Short mmCIF file of C-alpha atoms and ligand atoms in Angstrom, two decimals:
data_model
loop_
_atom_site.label_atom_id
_atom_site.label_comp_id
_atom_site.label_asym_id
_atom_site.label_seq_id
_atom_site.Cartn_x
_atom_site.Cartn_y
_atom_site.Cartn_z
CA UNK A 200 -7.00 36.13 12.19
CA UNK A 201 -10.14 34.57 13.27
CA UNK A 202 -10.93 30.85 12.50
CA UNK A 203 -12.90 31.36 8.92
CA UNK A 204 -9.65 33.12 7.41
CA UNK A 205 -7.42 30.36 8.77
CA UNK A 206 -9.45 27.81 6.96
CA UNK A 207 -9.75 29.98 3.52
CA UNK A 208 -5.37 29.81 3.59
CA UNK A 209 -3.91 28.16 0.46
CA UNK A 210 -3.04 24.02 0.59
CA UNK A 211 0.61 26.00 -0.44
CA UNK A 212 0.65 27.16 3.22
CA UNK A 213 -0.31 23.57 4.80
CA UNK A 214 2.90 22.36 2.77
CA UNK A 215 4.91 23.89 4.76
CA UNK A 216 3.45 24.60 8.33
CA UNK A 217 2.96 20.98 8.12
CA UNK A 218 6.16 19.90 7.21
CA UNK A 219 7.70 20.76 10.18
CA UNK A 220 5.28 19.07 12.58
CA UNK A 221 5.98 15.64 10.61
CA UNK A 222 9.60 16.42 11.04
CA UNK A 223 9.25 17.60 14.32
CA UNK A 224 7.26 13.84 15.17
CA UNK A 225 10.16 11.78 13.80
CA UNK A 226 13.08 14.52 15.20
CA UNK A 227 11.16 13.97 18.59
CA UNK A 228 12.69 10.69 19.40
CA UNK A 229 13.77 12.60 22.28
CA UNK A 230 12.95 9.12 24.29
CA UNK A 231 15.40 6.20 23.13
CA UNK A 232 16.10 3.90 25.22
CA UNK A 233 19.35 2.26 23.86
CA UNK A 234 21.00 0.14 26.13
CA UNK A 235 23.75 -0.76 24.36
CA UNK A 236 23.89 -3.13 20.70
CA UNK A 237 23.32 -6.26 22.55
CA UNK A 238 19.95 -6.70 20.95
CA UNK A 239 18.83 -10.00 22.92
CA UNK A 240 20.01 -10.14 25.92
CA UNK A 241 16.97 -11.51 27.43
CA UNK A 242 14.43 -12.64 24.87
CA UNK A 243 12.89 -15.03 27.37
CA UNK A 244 12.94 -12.41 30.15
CA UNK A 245 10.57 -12.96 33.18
CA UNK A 246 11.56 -10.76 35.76
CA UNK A 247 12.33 -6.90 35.41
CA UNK A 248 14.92 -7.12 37.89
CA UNK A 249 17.36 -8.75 35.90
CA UNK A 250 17.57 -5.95 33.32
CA UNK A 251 20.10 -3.08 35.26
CA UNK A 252 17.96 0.01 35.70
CA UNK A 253 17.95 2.24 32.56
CA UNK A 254 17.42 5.90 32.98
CA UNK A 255 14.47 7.68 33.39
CA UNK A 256 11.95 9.03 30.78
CA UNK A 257 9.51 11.63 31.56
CA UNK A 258 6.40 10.85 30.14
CA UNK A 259 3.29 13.56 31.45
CA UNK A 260 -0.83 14.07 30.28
CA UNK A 261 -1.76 17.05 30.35
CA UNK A 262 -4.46 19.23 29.18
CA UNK A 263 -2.91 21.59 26.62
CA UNK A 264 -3.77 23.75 23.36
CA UNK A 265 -2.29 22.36 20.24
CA UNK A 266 -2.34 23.04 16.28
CA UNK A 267 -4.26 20.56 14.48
CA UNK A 268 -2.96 22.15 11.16
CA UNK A 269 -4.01 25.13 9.24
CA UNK A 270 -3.05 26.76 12.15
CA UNK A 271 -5.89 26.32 14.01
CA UNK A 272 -5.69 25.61 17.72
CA UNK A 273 -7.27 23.16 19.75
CA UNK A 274 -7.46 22.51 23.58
CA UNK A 275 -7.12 18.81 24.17
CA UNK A 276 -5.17 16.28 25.95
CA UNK A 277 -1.32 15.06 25.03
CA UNK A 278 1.16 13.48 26.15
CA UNK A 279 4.71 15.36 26.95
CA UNK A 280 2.35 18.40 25.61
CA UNK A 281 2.86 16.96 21.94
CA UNK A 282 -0.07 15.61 19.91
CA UNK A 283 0.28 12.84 18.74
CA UNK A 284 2.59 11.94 22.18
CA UNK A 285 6.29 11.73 21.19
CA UNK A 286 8.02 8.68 19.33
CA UNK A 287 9.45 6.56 22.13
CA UNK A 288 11.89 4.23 20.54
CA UNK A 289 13.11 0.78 22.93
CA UNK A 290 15.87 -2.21 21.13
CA UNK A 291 15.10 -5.37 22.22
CA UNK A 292 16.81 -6.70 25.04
CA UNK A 293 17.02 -3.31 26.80
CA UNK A 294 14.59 -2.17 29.95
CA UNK A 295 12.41 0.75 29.90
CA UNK A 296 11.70 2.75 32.39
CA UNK A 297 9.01 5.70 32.16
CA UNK A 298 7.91 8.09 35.13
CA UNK A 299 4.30 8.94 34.00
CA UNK A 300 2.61 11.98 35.69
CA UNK A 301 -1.16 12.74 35.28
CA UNK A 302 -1.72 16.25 35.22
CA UNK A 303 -5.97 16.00 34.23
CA UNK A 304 -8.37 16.34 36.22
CA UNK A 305 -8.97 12.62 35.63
CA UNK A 306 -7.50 9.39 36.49
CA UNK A 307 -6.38 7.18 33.78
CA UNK A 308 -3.66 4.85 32.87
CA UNK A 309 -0.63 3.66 30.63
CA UNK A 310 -1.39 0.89 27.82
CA UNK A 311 1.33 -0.27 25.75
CA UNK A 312 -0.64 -1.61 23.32
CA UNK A 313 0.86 -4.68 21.31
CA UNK A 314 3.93 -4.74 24.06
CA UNK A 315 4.15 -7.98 26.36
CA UNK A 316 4.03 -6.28 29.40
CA UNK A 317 3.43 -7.94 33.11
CA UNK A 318 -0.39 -7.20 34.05
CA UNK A 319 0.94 -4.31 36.74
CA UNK A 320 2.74 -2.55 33.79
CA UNK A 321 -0.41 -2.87 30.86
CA UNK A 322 -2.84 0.23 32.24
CA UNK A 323 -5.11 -2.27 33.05
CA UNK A 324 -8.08 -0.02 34.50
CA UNK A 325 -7.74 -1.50 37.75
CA UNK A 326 -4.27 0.04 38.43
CA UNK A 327 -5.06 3.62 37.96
CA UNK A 328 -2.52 6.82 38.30
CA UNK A 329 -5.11 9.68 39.60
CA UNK A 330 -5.09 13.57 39.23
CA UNK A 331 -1.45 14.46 40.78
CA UNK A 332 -0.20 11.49 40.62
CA UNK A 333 2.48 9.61 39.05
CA UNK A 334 3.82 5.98 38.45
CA UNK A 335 6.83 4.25 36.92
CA UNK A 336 5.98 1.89 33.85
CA UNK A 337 9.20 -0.47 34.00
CA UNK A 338 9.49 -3.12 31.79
CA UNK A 339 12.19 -5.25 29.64
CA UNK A 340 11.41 -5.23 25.63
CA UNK A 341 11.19 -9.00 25.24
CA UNK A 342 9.94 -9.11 21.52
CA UNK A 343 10.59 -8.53 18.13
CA UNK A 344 10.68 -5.29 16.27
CA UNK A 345 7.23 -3.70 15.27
CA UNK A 346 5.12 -0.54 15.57
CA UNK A 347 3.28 -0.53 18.61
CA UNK A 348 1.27 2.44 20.82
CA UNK A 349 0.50 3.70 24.14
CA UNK A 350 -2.72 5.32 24.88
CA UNK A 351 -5.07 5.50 28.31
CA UNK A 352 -7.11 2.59 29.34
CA UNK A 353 -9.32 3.80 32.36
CA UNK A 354 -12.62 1.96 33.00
CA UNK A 355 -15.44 3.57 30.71
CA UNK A 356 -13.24 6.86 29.24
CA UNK A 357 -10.43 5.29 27.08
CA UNK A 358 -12.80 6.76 23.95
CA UNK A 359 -12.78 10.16 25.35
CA UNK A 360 -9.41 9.80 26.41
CA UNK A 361 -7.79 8.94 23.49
CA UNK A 362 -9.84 10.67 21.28
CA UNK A 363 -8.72 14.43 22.57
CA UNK A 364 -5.44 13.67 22.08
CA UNK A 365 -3.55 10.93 24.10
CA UNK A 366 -1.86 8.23 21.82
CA UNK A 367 1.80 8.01 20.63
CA UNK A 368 3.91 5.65 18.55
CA UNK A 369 6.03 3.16 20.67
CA UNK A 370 8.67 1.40 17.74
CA UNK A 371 10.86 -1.42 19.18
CA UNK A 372 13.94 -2.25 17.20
CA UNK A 373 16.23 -5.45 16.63
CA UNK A 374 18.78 -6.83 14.62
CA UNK A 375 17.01 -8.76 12.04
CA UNK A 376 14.90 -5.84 11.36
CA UNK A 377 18.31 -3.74 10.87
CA UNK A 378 20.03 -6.15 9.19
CA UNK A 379 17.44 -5.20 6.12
CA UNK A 380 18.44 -1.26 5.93
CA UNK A 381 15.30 -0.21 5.41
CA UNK A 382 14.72 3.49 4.97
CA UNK A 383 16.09 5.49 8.25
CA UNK A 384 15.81 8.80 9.59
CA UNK A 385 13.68 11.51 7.82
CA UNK A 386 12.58 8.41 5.13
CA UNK A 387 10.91 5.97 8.28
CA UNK A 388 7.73 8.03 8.65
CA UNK A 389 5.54 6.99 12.04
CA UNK A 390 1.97 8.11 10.66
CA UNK A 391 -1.28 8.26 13.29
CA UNK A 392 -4.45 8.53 11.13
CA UNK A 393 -7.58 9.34 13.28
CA UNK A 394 -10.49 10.98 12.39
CA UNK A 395 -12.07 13.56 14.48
CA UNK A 396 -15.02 16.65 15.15
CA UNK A 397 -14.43 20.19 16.23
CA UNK A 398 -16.82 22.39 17.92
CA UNK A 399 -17.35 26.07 16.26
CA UNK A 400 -14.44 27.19 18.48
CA UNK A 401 -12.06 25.11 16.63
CA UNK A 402 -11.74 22.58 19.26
CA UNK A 403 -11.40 18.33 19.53
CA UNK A 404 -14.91 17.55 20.33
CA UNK A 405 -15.74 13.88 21.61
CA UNK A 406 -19.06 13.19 21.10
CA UNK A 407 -20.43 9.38 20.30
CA UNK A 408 -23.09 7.28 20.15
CA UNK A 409 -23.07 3.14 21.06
CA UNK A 410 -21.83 2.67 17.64
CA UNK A 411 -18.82 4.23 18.13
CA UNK A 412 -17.78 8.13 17.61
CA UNK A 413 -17.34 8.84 13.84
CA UNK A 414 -15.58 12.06 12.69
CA UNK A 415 -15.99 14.29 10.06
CA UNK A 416 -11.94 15.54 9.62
CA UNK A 417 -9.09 13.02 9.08
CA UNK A 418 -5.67 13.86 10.74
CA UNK A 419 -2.51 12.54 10.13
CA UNK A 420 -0.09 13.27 12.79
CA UNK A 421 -2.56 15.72 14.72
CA UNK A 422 -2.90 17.78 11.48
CA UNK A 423 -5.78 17.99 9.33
CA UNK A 424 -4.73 18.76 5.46
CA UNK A 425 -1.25 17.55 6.51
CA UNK A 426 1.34 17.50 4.28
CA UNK A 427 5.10 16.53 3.63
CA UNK A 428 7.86 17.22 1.65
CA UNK A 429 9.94 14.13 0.31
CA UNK A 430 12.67 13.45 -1.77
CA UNK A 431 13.02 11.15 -4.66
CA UNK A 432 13.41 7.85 -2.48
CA UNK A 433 11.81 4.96 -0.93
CA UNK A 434 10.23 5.46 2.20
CA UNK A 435 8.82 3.39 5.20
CA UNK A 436 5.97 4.44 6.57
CA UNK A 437 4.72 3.09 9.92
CA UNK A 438 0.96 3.49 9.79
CA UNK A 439 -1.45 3.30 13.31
CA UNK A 440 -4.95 3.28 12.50
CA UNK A 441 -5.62 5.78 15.94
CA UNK A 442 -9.17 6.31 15.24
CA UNK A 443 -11.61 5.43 17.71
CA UNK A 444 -14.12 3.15 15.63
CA UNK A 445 -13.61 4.17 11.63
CA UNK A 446 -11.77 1.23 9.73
CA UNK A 447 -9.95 3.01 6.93
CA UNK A 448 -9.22 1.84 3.15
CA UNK A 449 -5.90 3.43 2.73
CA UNK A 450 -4.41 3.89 -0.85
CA UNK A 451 -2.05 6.02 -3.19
CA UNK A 452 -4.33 8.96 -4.80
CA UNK A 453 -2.97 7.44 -8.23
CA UNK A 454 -3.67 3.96 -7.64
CA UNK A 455 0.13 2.83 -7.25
CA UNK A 456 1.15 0.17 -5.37
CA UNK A 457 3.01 0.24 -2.22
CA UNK A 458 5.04 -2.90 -0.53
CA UNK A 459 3.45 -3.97 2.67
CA UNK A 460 6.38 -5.12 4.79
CA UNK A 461 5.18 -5.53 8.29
CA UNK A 462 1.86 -5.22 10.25
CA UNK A 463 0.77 -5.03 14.13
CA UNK A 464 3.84 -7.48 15.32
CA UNK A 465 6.72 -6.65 13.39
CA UNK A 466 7.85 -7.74 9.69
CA UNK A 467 6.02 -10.31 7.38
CA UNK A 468 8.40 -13.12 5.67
CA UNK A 469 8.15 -11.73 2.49
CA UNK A 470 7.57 -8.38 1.54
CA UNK A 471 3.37 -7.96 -0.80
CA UNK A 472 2.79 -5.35 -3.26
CA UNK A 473 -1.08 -4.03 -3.06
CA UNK A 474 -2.69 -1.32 -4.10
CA UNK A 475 -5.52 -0.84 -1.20
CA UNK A 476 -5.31 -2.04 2.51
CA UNK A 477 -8.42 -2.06 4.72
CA UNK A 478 -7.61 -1.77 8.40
CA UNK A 479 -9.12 -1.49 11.56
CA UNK A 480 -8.69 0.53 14.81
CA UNK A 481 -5.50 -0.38 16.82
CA UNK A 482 -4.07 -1.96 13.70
CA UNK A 483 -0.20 -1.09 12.22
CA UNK A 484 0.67 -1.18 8.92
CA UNK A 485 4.54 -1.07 8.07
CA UNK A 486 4.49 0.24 3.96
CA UNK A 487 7.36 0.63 1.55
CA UNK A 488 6.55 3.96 -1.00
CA UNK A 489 9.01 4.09 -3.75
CA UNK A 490 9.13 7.60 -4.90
CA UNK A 491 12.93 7.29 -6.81
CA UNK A 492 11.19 7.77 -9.91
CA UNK A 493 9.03 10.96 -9.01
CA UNK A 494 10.15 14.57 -10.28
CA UNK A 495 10.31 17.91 -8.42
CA UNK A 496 7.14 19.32 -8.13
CA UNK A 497 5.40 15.61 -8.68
CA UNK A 498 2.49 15.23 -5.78
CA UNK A 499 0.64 12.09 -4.75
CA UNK A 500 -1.68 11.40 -1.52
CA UNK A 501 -2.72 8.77 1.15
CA UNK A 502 -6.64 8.83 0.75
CA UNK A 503 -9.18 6.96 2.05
CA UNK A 504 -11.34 5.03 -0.24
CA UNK A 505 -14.59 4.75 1.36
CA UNK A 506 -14.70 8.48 2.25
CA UNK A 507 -12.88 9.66 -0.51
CA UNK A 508 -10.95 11.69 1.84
CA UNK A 509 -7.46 13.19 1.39
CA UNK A 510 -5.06 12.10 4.40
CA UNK A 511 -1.86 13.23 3.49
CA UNK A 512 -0.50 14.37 0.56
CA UNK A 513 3.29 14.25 -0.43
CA UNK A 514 5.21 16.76 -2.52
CA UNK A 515 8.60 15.89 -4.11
CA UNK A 516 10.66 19.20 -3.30
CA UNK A 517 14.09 17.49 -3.65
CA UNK A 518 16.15 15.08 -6.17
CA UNK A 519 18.46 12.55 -4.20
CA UNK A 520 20.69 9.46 -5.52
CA UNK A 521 18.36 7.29 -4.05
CA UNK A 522 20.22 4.76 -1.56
CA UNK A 523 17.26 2.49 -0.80
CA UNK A 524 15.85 -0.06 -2.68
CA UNK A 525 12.51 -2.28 -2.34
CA UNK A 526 12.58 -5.69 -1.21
CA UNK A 527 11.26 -7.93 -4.01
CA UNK A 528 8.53 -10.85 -3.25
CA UNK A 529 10.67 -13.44 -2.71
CA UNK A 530 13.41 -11.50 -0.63
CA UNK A 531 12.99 -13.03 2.82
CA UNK A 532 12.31 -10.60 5.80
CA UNK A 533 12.03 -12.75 8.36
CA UNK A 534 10.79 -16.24 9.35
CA UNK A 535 7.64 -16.94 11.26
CA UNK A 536 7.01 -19.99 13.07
CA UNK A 537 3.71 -21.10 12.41
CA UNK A 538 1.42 -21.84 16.09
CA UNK A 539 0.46 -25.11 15.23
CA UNK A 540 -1.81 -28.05 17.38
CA UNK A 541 -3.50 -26.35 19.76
CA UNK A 542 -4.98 -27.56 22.65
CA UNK A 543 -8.29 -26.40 23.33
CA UNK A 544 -10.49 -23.97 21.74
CA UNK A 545 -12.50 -21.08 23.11
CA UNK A 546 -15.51 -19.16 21.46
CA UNK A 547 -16.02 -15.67 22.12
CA UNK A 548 -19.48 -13.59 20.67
CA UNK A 549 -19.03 -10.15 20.04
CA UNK A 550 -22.52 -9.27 21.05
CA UNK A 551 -24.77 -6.01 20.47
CA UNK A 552 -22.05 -2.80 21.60
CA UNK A 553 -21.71 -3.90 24.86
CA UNK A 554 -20.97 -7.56 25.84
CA UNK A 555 -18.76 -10.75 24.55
CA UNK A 556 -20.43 -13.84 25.32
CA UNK A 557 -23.63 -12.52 27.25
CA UNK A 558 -21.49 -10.10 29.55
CA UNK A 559 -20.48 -6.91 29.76
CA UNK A 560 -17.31 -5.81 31.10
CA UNK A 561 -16.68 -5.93 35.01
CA UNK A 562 -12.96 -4.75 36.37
CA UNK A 563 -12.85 -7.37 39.08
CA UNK A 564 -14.24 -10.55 37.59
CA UNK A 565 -11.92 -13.29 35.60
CA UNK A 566 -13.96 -14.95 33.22
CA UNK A 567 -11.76 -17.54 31.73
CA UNK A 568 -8.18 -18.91 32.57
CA UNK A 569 -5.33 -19.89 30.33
CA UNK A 570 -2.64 -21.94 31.03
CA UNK A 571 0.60 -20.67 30.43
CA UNK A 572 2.64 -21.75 27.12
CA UNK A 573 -0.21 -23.93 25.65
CA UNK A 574 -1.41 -22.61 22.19
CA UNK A 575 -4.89 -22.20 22.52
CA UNK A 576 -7.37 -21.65 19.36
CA UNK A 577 -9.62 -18.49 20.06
CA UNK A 578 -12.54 -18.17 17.80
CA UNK A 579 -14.07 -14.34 17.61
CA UNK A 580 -17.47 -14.50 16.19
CA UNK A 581 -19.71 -11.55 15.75
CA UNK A 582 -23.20 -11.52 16.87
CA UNK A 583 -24.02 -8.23 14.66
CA UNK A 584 -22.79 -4.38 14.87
CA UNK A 585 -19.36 -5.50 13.40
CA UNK A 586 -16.67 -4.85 12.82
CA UNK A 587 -15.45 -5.06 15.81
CA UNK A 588 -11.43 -4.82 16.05
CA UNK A 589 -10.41 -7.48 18.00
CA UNK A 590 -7.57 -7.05 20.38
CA UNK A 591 -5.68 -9.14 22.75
CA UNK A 592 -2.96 -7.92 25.25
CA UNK A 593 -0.11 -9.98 26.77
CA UNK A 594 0.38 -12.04 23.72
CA UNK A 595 0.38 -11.64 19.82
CA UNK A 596 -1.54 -14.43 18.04
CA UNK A 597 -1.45 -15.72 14.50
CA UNK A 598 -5.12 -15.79 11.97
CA UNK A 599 -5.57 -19.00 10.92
CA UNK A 600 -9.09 -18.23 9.46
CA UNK A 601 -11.90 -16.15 8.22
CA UNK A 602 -15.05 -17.20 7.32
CA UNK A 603 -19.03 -15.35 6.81
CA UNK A 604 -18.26 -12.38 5.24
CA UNK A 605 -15.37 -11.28 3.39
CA UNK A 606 -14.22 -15.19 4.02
CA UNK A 607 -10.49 -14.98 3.42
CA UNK A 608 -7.60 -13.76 5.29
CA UNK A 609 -5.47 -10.54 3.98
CA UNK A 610 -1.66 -10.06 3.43
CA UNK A 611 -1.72 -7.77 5.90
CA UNK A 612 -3.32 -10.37 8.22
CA UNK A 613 -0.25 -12.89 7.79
CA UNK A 614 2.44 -12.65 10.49
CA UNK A 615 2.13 -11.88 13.96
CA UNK A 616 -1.15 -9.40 15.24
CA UNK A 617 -2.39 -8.37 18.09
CA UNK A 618 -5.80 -6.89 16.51
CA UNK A 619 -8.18 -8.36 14.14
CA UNK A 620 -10.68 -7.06 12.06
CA UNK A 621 -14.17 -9.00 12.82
CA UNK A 622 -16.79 -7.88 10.05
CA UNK A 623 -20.71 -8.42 10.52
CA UNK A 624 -21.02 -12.01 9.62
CA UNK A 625 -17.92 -13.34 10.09
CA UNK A 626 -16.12 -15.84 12.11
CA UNK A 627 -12.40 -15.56 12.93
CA UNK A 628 -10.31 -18.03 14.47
CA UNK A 629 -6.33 -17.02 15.85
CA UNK A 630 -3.93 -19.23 17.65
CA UNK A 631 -1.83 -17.84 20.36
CA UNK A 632 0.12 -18.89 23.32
CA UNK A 633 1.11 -16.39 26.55
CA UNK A 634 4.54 -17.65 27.48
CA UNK A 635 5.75 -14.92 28.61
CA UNK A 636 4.64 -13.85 32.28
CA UNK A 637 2.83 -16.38 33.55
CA UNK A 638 0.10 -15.39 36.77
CA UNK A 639 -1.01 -12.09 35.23
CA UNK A 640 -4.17 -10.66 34.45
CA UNK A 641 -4.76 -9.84 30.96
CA UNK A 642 -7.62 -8.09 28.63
CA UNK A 643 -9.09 -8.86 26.04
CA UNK A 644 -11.88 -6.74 23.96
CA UNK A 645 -13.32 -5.28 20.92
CA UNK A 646 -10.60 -1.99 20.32
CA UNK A 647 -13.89 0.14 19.01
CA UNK A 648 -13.75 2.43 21.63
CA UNK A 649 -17.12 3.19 22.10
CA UNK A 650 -17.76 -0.61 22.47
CA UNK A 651 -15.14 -1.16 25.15
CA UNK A 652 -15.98 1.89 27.32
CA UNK A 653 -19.49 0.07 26.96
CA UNK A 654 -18.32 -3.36 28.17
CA UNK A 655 -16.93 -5.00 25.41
CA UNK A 656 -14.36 -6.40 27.24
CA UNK A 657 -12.90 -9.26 29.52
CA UNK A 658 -10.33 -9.96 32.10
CA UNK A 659 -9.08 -13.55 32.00
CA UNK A 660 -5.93 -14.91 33.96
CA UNK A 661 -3.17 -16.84 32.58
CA UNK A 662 -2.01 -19.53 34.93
CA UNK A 663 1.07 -19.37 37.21
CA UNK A 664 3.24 -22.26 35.39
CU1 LIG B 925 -5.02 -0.52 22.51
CU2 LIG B 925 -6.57 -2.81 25.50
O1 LIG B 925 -5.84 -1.59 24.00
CU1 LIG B 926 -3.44 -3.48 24.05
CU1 LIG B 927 -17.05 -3.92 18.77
#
C-alpha cells in the first residue's frame, strides 16, 4: 500500500492502531528505578556517592524507522528505538544510573530537562558523547515529584535533534504526590505534543528558519491522528509541550473544563478548573479529565485553539465503577513555600533570535555568577520576536510577575517552573535560588529551539559555597 492509500484509511482504523502505541508508551516503563519506599532519603543530597549504586539502564540514539500513525513510516532519530523515547520513571531519594550510547553519526548529549542535576550530568554541550560512544548519566533524584524530559543539547543541533525524534518523558515520584491517589496505571497518561513536516516520502523533515521551525502535522505520542480508548473515569494526563517553537492553546473539543493539578515542577497547592491553557515549548502540564459521566461510544478531543487542529481524540469503549475522584478547589495538594527577599536582581534581554543581553551564545564563556543559596530576582524581558520560552537548568524558580503584554500571571504559572512563557512586550520577573550543587556550570536560554541553536543562550556559574 503506497503512502496516498495509507492516508485515505478510516479515523476507525487510527482508533485502534493508535491505541496500542499510547498503551505501549505508558506499558514501556521498562526503566524504573525504585530503590526501595524510602522516598527521602537524601533530599539535600550533594554528592552521588552517597546514594549505593543502582542498576544499570540502557538508554541508546539511534537512527531508526518508526510509525508516526496511520501507518506511515518515518526514518528519524529515537531513543531505545521508541519515539517518543521510553517513560523512565525515578522516586525521590533513589540514584539513577543510565549508560547512554550514541549510535548517529553525530555527537550530542543527555539533558534532563527540569531535573537538578550536577553540571557534568545536564548535557551541557561542552560534555559531548560522540558517534560510538557512550557515557553514564548518574545522579540522585533530589526533588519533588513532577513531569520532566530528556532530550539532546549539542552546541547548534538540539532543534534538529530533537525535532526527528529524540525526547522522552522522565516522571519522578514521592510520597506526598502518592498520598493523593491520583489516577494510576492505564488512567496517568504521559502525552508529548509536537508538531512536525514530512517530506513526500513520508518522512520527519527538519527544516527552519530564525524564527523557529513551524510544522504543519500535530503528533501526540509520535502519532499523527492519534487516538485512545478510555473508560468512564478520571484521568491524569501529563502533558510536555515537545515542539520546537509552536506555543499551543490546548482545550477539550467541547469546551469542558479540565482540573489543572500540577505544571513544570510538580503539583500546585490547590487543584484550578479551566477550560483553555496556553503553553509554551519545554512546558508540563499535569491535567485531571473526568470522563465518569461519558457513555460508550461518547468521543471528545484535545485540540488546539489557534490552529484549530485535532491532537488527540478519546473514545469511551468501556463502562467502569469509577474509583477516582477530582480534587475540589480547596482540597490541598501540596504546600509551596513562597521565595521571598531576594538579594539582588539581574536583567536579561531576549534580543532579535540570537542573543540575551547583546550576546550570542559561546560554550566556554561564563557571563554572570551566582552565589549559592541566595534567592536572586531574574527579570526576562523581551526585546521583540517573542515569545520566547524561558528556561533555566539547575534550579526551578517561582513567577512573581508579568507585565507588557498579556500583564498577569496564569494558574498554570503558580508553583514551581522551570520554563516561562515571555510574549512580545512583556516583562517577567522569577525568583529562584540554586542550593543544590554549588560550583557548577549551568544554562540558561530561550527553549525555542531555533533561537538557542542560534545563540540564545548563556553559561553562568554558581559559586562554590
Ligand atoms: Cu530542555 Cu537547556 O533544555
Ligand atoms: Cu533544561
Ligand atoms: Cu526566543
Amino acid at each position: 500500500m503506497n503512502q496516498n492509500q495509507e492516508q485515505v484509511q478510516t479515523r476507525r482504523r487510527f482508533i485502534k492502531t493508535s491505541v496500542g502505541v499510547l498503551g505501549a508508551l505508558s506499558a514501556g516503563r521498562l526503566l524504573a528505578f525504585e530503590d526501595g519506599p524510602n522516598f527521602d532519603r537524601c533530599p539535600e543530597c550533594t554528592a552521588i556517592s552517597a546514594f549505593k549504586p543502582p542498576q544499570t539502564t540502557q538508554l541508546s540514539a539511534s537512527v531508526h524507522q518508526f510509525d508516526v500513525g496511520d501507518g506511515q513510516l518515518s526514518w528519524g532519530y529515537a531513543y531505545n528505538e521508541s519515539f517518543p523515547g521510553p517513560v523512565l520513571e525515578a522516586y525521590r531519594g533513589s540514584n539513577v544510573r543510565i549508560r547512554f550510547q550514541n549510535f548517529l553519526d553525530d555527537h550530542t548529549t543527555v539533558h534532563w530537562h527540569g531535573m537538578v542535576v550536577p553540571h557534568a550530568v545536564d548535557g551541557h554541550p561542552l560534555n559531548v558523547v560522540l558517534p560510538g560512544e557512550d557515557f553514564i548519566y548518574q545522579f540522585p533524584i533530589v526533588q519533588r515529584a513532577c513531569l520532566n524530559w530528556y532530550h539532546p543539547h549539542p552546541h547548534e543541533m538540539t532543534g534538529e535533534q530533537v525535532n526527528l525524534g529524540l525526547a522522552g518523558p522522565f516522571i519522578i515520584r514521592d510520597e506526598e504526590e502518592s498520598m493523593l491517589e491520583l489516577p494510576v496505571g492505564s488512567y496517568e497518561v504521559p502525552l508529548i505534543i509536537r508538531d512536525a513536516k514530512f517530506d513526500s516520502q513520508g518522512n520527519l523533515r527538519y527544516s527552519a528558519g530564525a524564527s523557529g521551525f513551524f510544522g504543519d502535522v500535530p503528533l501526540a505520542n509520535g502519532k499523527q491522528n492519534a487516538a485512545l480508548s478510555i473508560d468512564t473515569e478520571v484521568y491524569r494526563f501529563r502533558i510536555l509541550n515537545g515542539c520546537n517553537a509552536r506555543v499551543w492553546r490546548l482545550a477539550l473539543s467541547n469546551g469542558a473544563a479540565f482540573t489543572l493539578i500540577g505544571n513544570d515542577g510538580g503539583l500546585l497547592e490547590f487543584p484550578v478548573d479551566l477550560t483553555e491553557i496556553e503553553f509554551g515549548p519545554g512546558e508540563r502540564l499535569d491535567l485531571l479529565v473526568d470522563f465518569r459521566d461519558a457513555s460508550v461510544g461518547n468521543q471528545f478531543r484535545f485540540v488546539d485553539l489557534d490552529e484549530n487542529w485535532d491532537l488527540i481524540e478519546f473514545t469511551v469503549t468501556n463502562s467502569v465503577q469509577p474509583v477516582f475522584s477530582v480534587p475540589g478547589p480547596t482540597d490541598r495538594l501540596s504546600v509551596i513555600s513562597p521565595l521571598v527577599n531576594p538579594v539582588r536582581t539581574r536583567e536579561f534581554t531576549f534580543e532579535g533570535h540570537s542573543r540575551i543581553n547583546g550576546l550570542e551564545y559561546d560554550m566556554n564563556r561564563i557571563d554572570f555568577e551566582v552565589p549559592f543559596a541566595e534567592t536572586e530576582l531574574w527579570r526576562f524581558i523581551t526585546g521583540g520576536n517573542g515569545p520566547h520560552p524561558v528556561h533555566v537548568h539547575g534550579a526551578s524558580f517561582q513567577v512573581l510577575s508579568r507585565s507588557g503584554g498579556r500583564n498577569m500571571l496564569f494558574p498554570w504559572e503558580s508553583g514551581w517552573k522551570d520554563t516561562v512563557l515571555v510574549g512580545d512586550g512583556e516583562t517577567v520577573e522569577v525568583l529562584t535560588r540554586f542550593d543544590v550543587y554549588d560550583d557548577q556550570v549551568y544554562l540558561m536560554h530561550c527553549h525555542l529551539l531555533e533561537h538557542e541553536d542560534n545563540g540564545m543562550m548563556t553559561n553562568f556559574r554558581v559559586l562554590p559555597r
